[in-house]
Amino acid sequence: MTAMWRVNPQKSALLVIDMQNDFVLEGYPMEVPMARHRLPRMRQVIDGCRAAGVPVIYTEHVLLDSFDVSPLESTYNPALRSAGMRQGSFGSKVVDDLRPEPHDIIIEKHRYDAFHNTRLETVLRTVSGLNQVDTVVITGTLTEVCCDSTARSAYMRDFKVAFVGDATGARSEEAQRATENNIGTFFGRVLPAEQLLAEIRDGGEGEAS
């Protein structure tokens, strides 16, 4: 997709999707090696956004022991009925390498789409002043599941989507490429971290109306 707009830090918020211990650490239930390998790039994006005053919002995908809060998810992946992302557990928390700071926002969710039945949209509409945020920057994992679902949902709500290709992690290179192609063709811009940070440093100069 041709760059019809540039990332303006004053109008943007960063989403760090599901970078939890259970998804990232070696040997943990939902391990995504690509997400672990891309931690340094995600750290670079988070630090650059914080330095520019961009709000940083983390999501944590959480399941419960008391009842099956995401029954179709556990139907398709039965292992989740007994392990993975349990509320309050070490595995459900964001990895230390990307640890949230006190002023960051954490959104707990039970579906792939971070907007579904959460306060995310309310936060985006108010975090920088009423309706000031019009762009979401997406990083995290899984590229083809929660990142993709959230990007599409943001687009449906008229947010511009900046999908950071080398700061998202999929189960495979094929899944990564396919998702980037779909997002970049229909739902937003796919750009590398260096380009994202360059646009943020420029302060959105040259942004199309």
mmCIF file of C-alpha atoms in Angstrom:
data_model
loop_
_atom_site.group_PDB
_atom_site.id
_atom_site.type_symbol
_atom_site.label_atom_id
_atom_site.label_comp_id
_atom_site.label_asym_id
_atom_site.label_seq_id
_atom_site.Cartn_x
_atom_site.Cartn_y
_atom_site.Cartn_z
ATOM 1 C CA MET A 1 0.000 0.000 0.000
ATOM 2 C CA THR A 2 1.337 3.450 -0.914
ATOM 3 C CA ALA A 3 2.183 5.501 2.188
ATOM 4 C CA MET A 4 -0.813 7.850 2.201
ATOM 5 C CA TRP A 5 0.092 8.978 5.715
ATOM 6 C CA ARG A 6 3.050 9.034 8.069
ATOM 7 C CA VAL A 7 3.155 8.105 11.725
ATOM 8 C CA ASN A 8 2.619 11.202 13.836
ATOM 9 C CA PRO A 9 3.693 10.568 17.448
ATOM 10 C CA GLN A 10 1.205 13.110 18.775
ATOM 11 C CA LYS A 11 -1.654 11.104 17.243
ATOM 12 C CA SER A 12 -0.380 7.577 17.854
ATOM 13 C CA ALA A 13 -0.448 4.852 20.498
ATOM 14 C CA LEU A 14 1.738 1.740 20.631
ATOM 15 C CA LEU A 15 0.132 -1.665 21.185
ATOM 16 C CA VAL A 16 2.382 -4.444 22.495
ATOM 17 C CA ILE A 17 0.314 -7.540 21.899
ATOM 18 C CA ASP A 18 0.582 -10.570 24.221
ATOM 19 C CA MET A 19 4.343 -10.556 24.806
ATOM 20 C CA GLN A 20 3.823 -12.777 27.823
ATOM 21 C CA ASN A 21 6.125 -15.371 29.346
ATOM 22 C CA ASP A 22 3.968 -18.254 28.120
ATOM 23 C CA PHE A 23 4.353 -17.033 24.523
ATOM 24 C CA VAL A 24 7.994 -16.017 24.654
ATOM 25 C CA LEU A 25 10.109 -18.110 27.024
ATOM 26 C CA GLU A 26 11.681 -21.317 25.803
ATOM 27 C CA GLY A 27 9.726 -24.410 26.801
ATOM 28 C CA TYR A 28 6.615 -22.532 27.926
ATOM 29 C CA PRO A 29 3.135 -23.661 26.781
ATOM 30 C CA MET A 30 2.558 -21.272 23.847
ATOM 31 C CA GLU A 31 6.185 -20.689 22.864
ATOM 32 C CA VAL A 32 6.712 -18.598 19.710
ATOM 33 C CA PRO A 33 10.442 -18.608 18.912
ATOM 34 C CA MET A 34 10.131 -15.755 16.404
ATOM 35 C CA ALA A 35 8.613 -13.540 19.085
ATOM 36 C CA ARG A 36 11.565 -14.287 21.365
ATOM 37 C CA HIS A 37 14.105 -13.608 18.630
ATOM 38 C CA ARG A 38 12.504 -10.247 17.884
ATOM 39 C CA LEU A 39 12.573 -8.992 21.462
ATOM 40 C CA PRO A 40 15.455 -6.550 20.781
ATOM 41 C CA ARG A 41 13.543 -4.932 17.921
ATOM 42 C CA MET A 42 10.397 -4.668 20.044
ATOM 43 C CA ARG A 43 12.450 -3.113 22.840
ATOM 44 C CA GLN A 44 13.784 -0.577 20.347
ATOM 45 C CA VAL A 45 10.251 0.338 19.250
ATOM 46 C CA ILE A 46 8.994 0.672 22.822
ATOM 47 C CA ASP A 47 11.936 2.851 23.854
ATOM 48 C CA GLY A 48 11.551 5.061 20.773
ATOM 49 C CA CYS A 49 7.842 5.509 21.345
ATOM 50 C CA ARG A 50 8.291 6.299 25.032
ATOM 51 C CA ALA A 51 10.967 8.873 24.201
ATOM 52 C CA ALA A 52 8.547 10.575 21.797
ATOM 53 C CA GLY A 53 5.684 10.599 24.293
ATOM 54 C CA VAL A 54 3.657 7.929 22.493
ATOM 55 C CA PRO A 55 1.381 6.067 24.957
ATOM 56 C CA VAL A 56 2.397 2.415 25.404
ATOM 57 C CA ILE A 57 -0.430 -0.088 25.851
ATOM 58 C CA TYR A 58 0.197 -3.760 26.591
ATOM 59 C CA THR A 59 -2.276 -6.587 26.188
ATOM 60 C CA GLU A 60 -2.281 -9.803 28.189
ATOM 61 C CA HIS A 61 -4.276 -12.741 26.859
ATOM 62 C CA VAL A 62 -5.674 -14.427 29.963
ATOM 63 C CA LEU A 63 -7.502 -17.696 30.576
ATOM 64 C CA LEU A 64 -9.145 -18.868 33.802
ATOM 65 C CA ASP A 65 -9.013 -22.045 35.878
ATOM 66 C CA SER A 66 -12.469 -21.474 37.373
ATOM 67 C CA PHE A 67 -14.298 -21.809 34.034
ATOM 68 C CA ASP A 68 -13.552 -21.937 30.310
ATOM 69 C CA VAL A 69 -13.685 -18.239 29.409
ATOM 70 C CA SER A 70 -12.661 -18.860 25.790
ATOM 71 C CA PRO A 71 -14.341 -22.163 24.890
ATOM 72 C CA LEU A 72 -13.756 -22.155 21.144
ATOM 73 C CA GLU A 73 -10.089 -21.334 21.643
ATOM 74 C CA SER A 74 -9.672 -24.319 23.943
ATOM 75 C CA THR A 75 -11.687 -26.495 21.553
ATOM 76 C CA TYR A 76 -9.229 -25.777 18.759
ATOM 77 C CA ASN A 77 -6.258 -26.064 21.136
ATOM 78 C CA PRO A 78 -7.257 -28.564 23.890
ATOM 79 C CA ALA A 79 -3.936 -28.100 25.728
ATOM 80 C CA LEU A 80 -5.241 -24.715 26.869
ATOM 81 C CA ARG A 81 -7.820 -26.436 29.073
ATOM 82 C CA SER A 82 -5.096 -27.227 31.589
ATOM 83 C CA ALA A 83 -2.165 -24.863 30.938
ATOM 84 C CA GLY A 84 -1.225 -21.507 29.505
ATOM 85 C CA MET A 85 -1.868 -17.812 30.243
ATOM 86 C CA ARG A 86 -3.626 -18.507 33.542
ATOM 87 C CA GLN A 87 -4.790 -15.348 35.298
ATOM 88 C CA GLY A 88 -2.295 -14.217 37.931
ATOM 89 C CA SER A 89 0.380 -16.713 36.891
ATOM 90 C CA PHE A 90 3.978 -15.941 35.939
ATOM 91 C CA GLY A 91 3.226 -17.161 32.429
ATOM 92 C CA SER A 92 0.478 -14.598 31.918
ATOM 93 C CA LYS A 93 2.752 -11.621 32.629
ATOM 94 C CA VAL A 94 4.728 -9.563 30.114
ATOM 95 C CA VAL A 95 8.339 -10.730 29.747
ATOM 96 C CA ASP A 96 10.944 -8.879 31.774
ATOM 97 C CA ASP A 97 12.716 -7.657 28.630
ATOM 98 C CA LEU A 98 9.636 -5.568 27.785
ATOM 99 C CA ARG A 99 8.399 -4.916 31.295
ATOM 100 C CA PRO A 100 5.705 -2.212 31.486
ATOM 101 C CA GLU A 101 6.520 0.975 33.336
ATOM 102 C CA PRO A 102 4.155 2.368 35.982
ATOM 103 C CA HIS A 103 2.506 4.849 33.610
ATOM 104 C CA ASP A 104 1.911 2.267 30.868
ATOM 105 C CA ILE A 105 -1.513 0.688 30.394
ATOM 106 C CA ILE A 106 -2.267 -3.045 30.533
ATOM 107 C CA ILE A 107 -5.394 -4.431 28.868
ATOM 108 C CA GLU A 108 -6.530 -7.913 29.871
ATOM 109 C CA LYS A 109 -8.355 -9.794 27.129
ATOM 110 C CA HIS A 110 -9.966 -13.192 26.538
ATOM 111 C CA ARG A 111 -10.162 -13.145 22.729
ATOM 112 C CA TYR A 112 -7.629 -12.706 19.930
ATOM 113 C CA ASP A 113 -8.996 -9.249 19.092
ATOM 114 C CA ALA A 114 -7.778 -6.828 21.768
ATOM 115 C CA PHE A 115 -10.832 -4.606 21.227
ATOM 116 C CA HIS A 116 -13.381 -7.350 21.918
ATOM 117 C CA ASN A 117 -15.131 -6.708 25.276
ATOM 118 C CA THR A 118 -12.160 -4.724 26.650
ATOM 119 C CA ARG A 119 -11.564 -1.063 27.502
ATOM 120 C CA LEU A 120 -9.022 -0.639 24.703
ATOM 121 C CA GLU A 121 -11.133 1.607 22.483
ATOM 122 C CA THR A 122 -12.080 3.846 25.404
ATOM 123 C CA VAL A 123 -8.413 4.154 26.359
ATOM 124 C CA LEU A 124 -7.379 5.022 22.785
ATOM 125 C CA ARG A 125 -10.136 7.621 22.486
ATOM 126 C CA THR A 126 -8.998 9.414 25.654
ATOM 127 C CA VAL A 127 -5.364 8.621 26.515
ATOM 128 C CA SER A 128 -3.968 11.705 24.729
ATOM 129 C CA GLY A 129 -7.108 13.817 25.000
ATOM 130 C CA LEU A 130 -10.518 13.197 23.496
ATOM 131 C CA ASN A 131 -10.188 11.580 20.055
ATOM 132 C CA GLN A 132 -6.584 12.704 19.636
ATOM 133 C CA VAL A 133 -5.214 9.241 18.792
ATOM 134 C CA ASP A 134 -5.962 8.215 15.212
ATOM 135 C CA THR A 135 -3.137 5.702 14.653
ATOM 136 C CA VAL A 136 -2.206 2.427 16.346
ATOM 137 C CA VAL A 137 1.271 0.955 16.053
ATOM 138 C CA ILE A 138 1.142 -2.827 16.382
ATOM 139 C CA THR A 139 3.923 -5.054 17.699
ATOM 140 C CA GLY A 140 3.891 -8.416 19.487
ATOM 141 C CA THR A 141 2.649 -11.944 18.862
ATOM 142 C CA LEU A 142 1.151 -13.954 17.262
ATOM 143 C CA THR A 143 1.460 -11.993 14.036
ATOM 144 C CA GLU A 144 -1.192 -14.058 12.269
ATOM 145 C CA VAL A 145 -3.617 -14.317 15.190
ATOM 146 C CA CYS A 146 -3.887 -11.614 17.856
ATOM 147 C CA CYS A 147 -1.839 -8.960 16.026
ATOM 148 C CA ASP A 148 -3.778 -9.532 12.809
ATOM 149 C CA SER A 149 -7.171 -9.636 14.559
ATOM 150 C CA THR A 150 -6.434 -6.436 16.462
ATOM 151 C CA ALA A 151 -5.143 -4.645 13.352
ATOM 152 C CA ARG A 152 -8.313 -5.465 11.433
ATOM 153 C CA SER A 153 -10.491 -4.416 14.351
ATOM 154 C CA ALA A 154 -8.623 -1.106 14.621
ATOM 155 C CA TYR A 155 -9.158 -0.493 10.910
ATOM 156 C CA MET A 156 -12.896 -1.158 11.298
ATOM 157 C CA ARG A 157 -12.933 1.560 13.959
ATOM 158 C CA ASP A 158 -11.220 4.014 11.592
ATOM 159 C CA PHE A 159 -7.809 3.920 13.220
ATOM 160 C CA LYS A 160 -4.816 4.011 10.913
ATOM 161 C CA VAL A 161 -2.717 0.877 11.400
ATOM 162 C CA ALA A 162 1.095 0.865 11.416
ATOM 163 C CA PHE A 163 2.045 -2.823 11.554
ATOM 164 C CA VAL A 164 5.724 -3.263 12.449
ATOM 165 C CA GLY A 165 6.808 -6.287 10.432
ATOM 166 C CA ASP A 166 10.128 -6.965 12.158
ATOM 167 C CA ALA A 167 8.667 -6.358 15.630
ATOM 168 C CA THR A 168 5.906 -8.961 15.352
ATOM 169 C CA GLY A 169 6.397 -12.701 15.671
ATOM 170 C CA ALA A 170 4.560 -15.529 13.892
ATOM 171 C CA ARG A 171 4.722 -19.314 14.057
ATOM 172 C CA SER A 172 6.478 -19.401 10.682
ATOM 173 C CA GLU A 173 8.030 -17.158 8.054
ATOM 174 C CA GLU A 174 5.200 -18.126 5.700
ATOM 175 C CA ALA A 175 2.567 -16.973 8.179
ATOM 176 C CA GLN A 176 4.483 -13.750 8.776
ATOM 177 C CA ARG A 177 4.680 -12.957 5.054
ATOM 178 C CA ALA A 178 1.028 -13.819 4.418
ATOM 179 C CA THR A 179 -0.180 -11.602 7.251
ATOM 180 C CA GLU A 180 2.035 -8.705 6.225
ATOM 181 C CA ASN A 181 0.701 -8.992 2.683
ATOM 182 C CA ASN A 182 -2.931 -8.924 3.850
ATOM 183 C CA ILE A 183 -2.426 -6.036 6.259
ATOM 184 C CA GLY A 184 -0.403 -3.997 3.789
ATOM 185 C CA THR A 185 -2.889 -4.551 0.975
ATOM 186 C CA PHE A 186 -6.148 -3.939 2.812
ATOM 187 C CA PHE A 187 -5.832 -2.713 6.404
ATOM 188 C CA GLY A 188 -2.858 -0.420 6.920
ATOM 189 C CA ARG A 189 0.846 0.074 6.438
ATOM 190 C CA VAL A 190 3.502 -2.551 7.094
ATOM 191 C CA LEU A 191 6.844 -0.989 7.883
ATOM 192 C CA PRO A 192 10.100 -1.957 9.582
ATOM 193 C CA ALA A 193 11.004 -0.628 12.994
ATOM 194 C CA GLU A 194 13.686 1.709 11.661
ATOM 195 C CA GLN A 195 11.220 3.415 9.328
ATOM 196 C CA LEU A 196 8.610 3.674 12.055
ATOM 197 C CA LEU A 197 11.096 5.293 14.419
ATOM 198 C CA ALA A 198 12.340 7.661 11.726
ATOM 199 C CA GLU A 199 8.794 8.881 11.115
ATOM 200 C CA ILE A 200 8.251 9.291 14.844
ATOM 201 C CA ARG A 201 11.471 11.294 15.160
ATOM 202 C CA ASP A 202 10.305 13.501 12.268
ATOM 203 C CA GLY A 203 7.141 14.221 14.237
ATOM 204 C CA GLY A 204 4.765 13.289 11.440
ATOM 205 C CA GLU A 205 6.138 15.882 9.032
ATOM 206 C CA GLY A 206 4.912 15.301 5.509
ATOM 207 C CA GLU A 207 1.778 13.556 6.777
ATOM 208 C CA ALA A 208 -1.058 13.479 4.276
ATOM 209 C CA SER A 209 -4.335 14.935 5.452
#
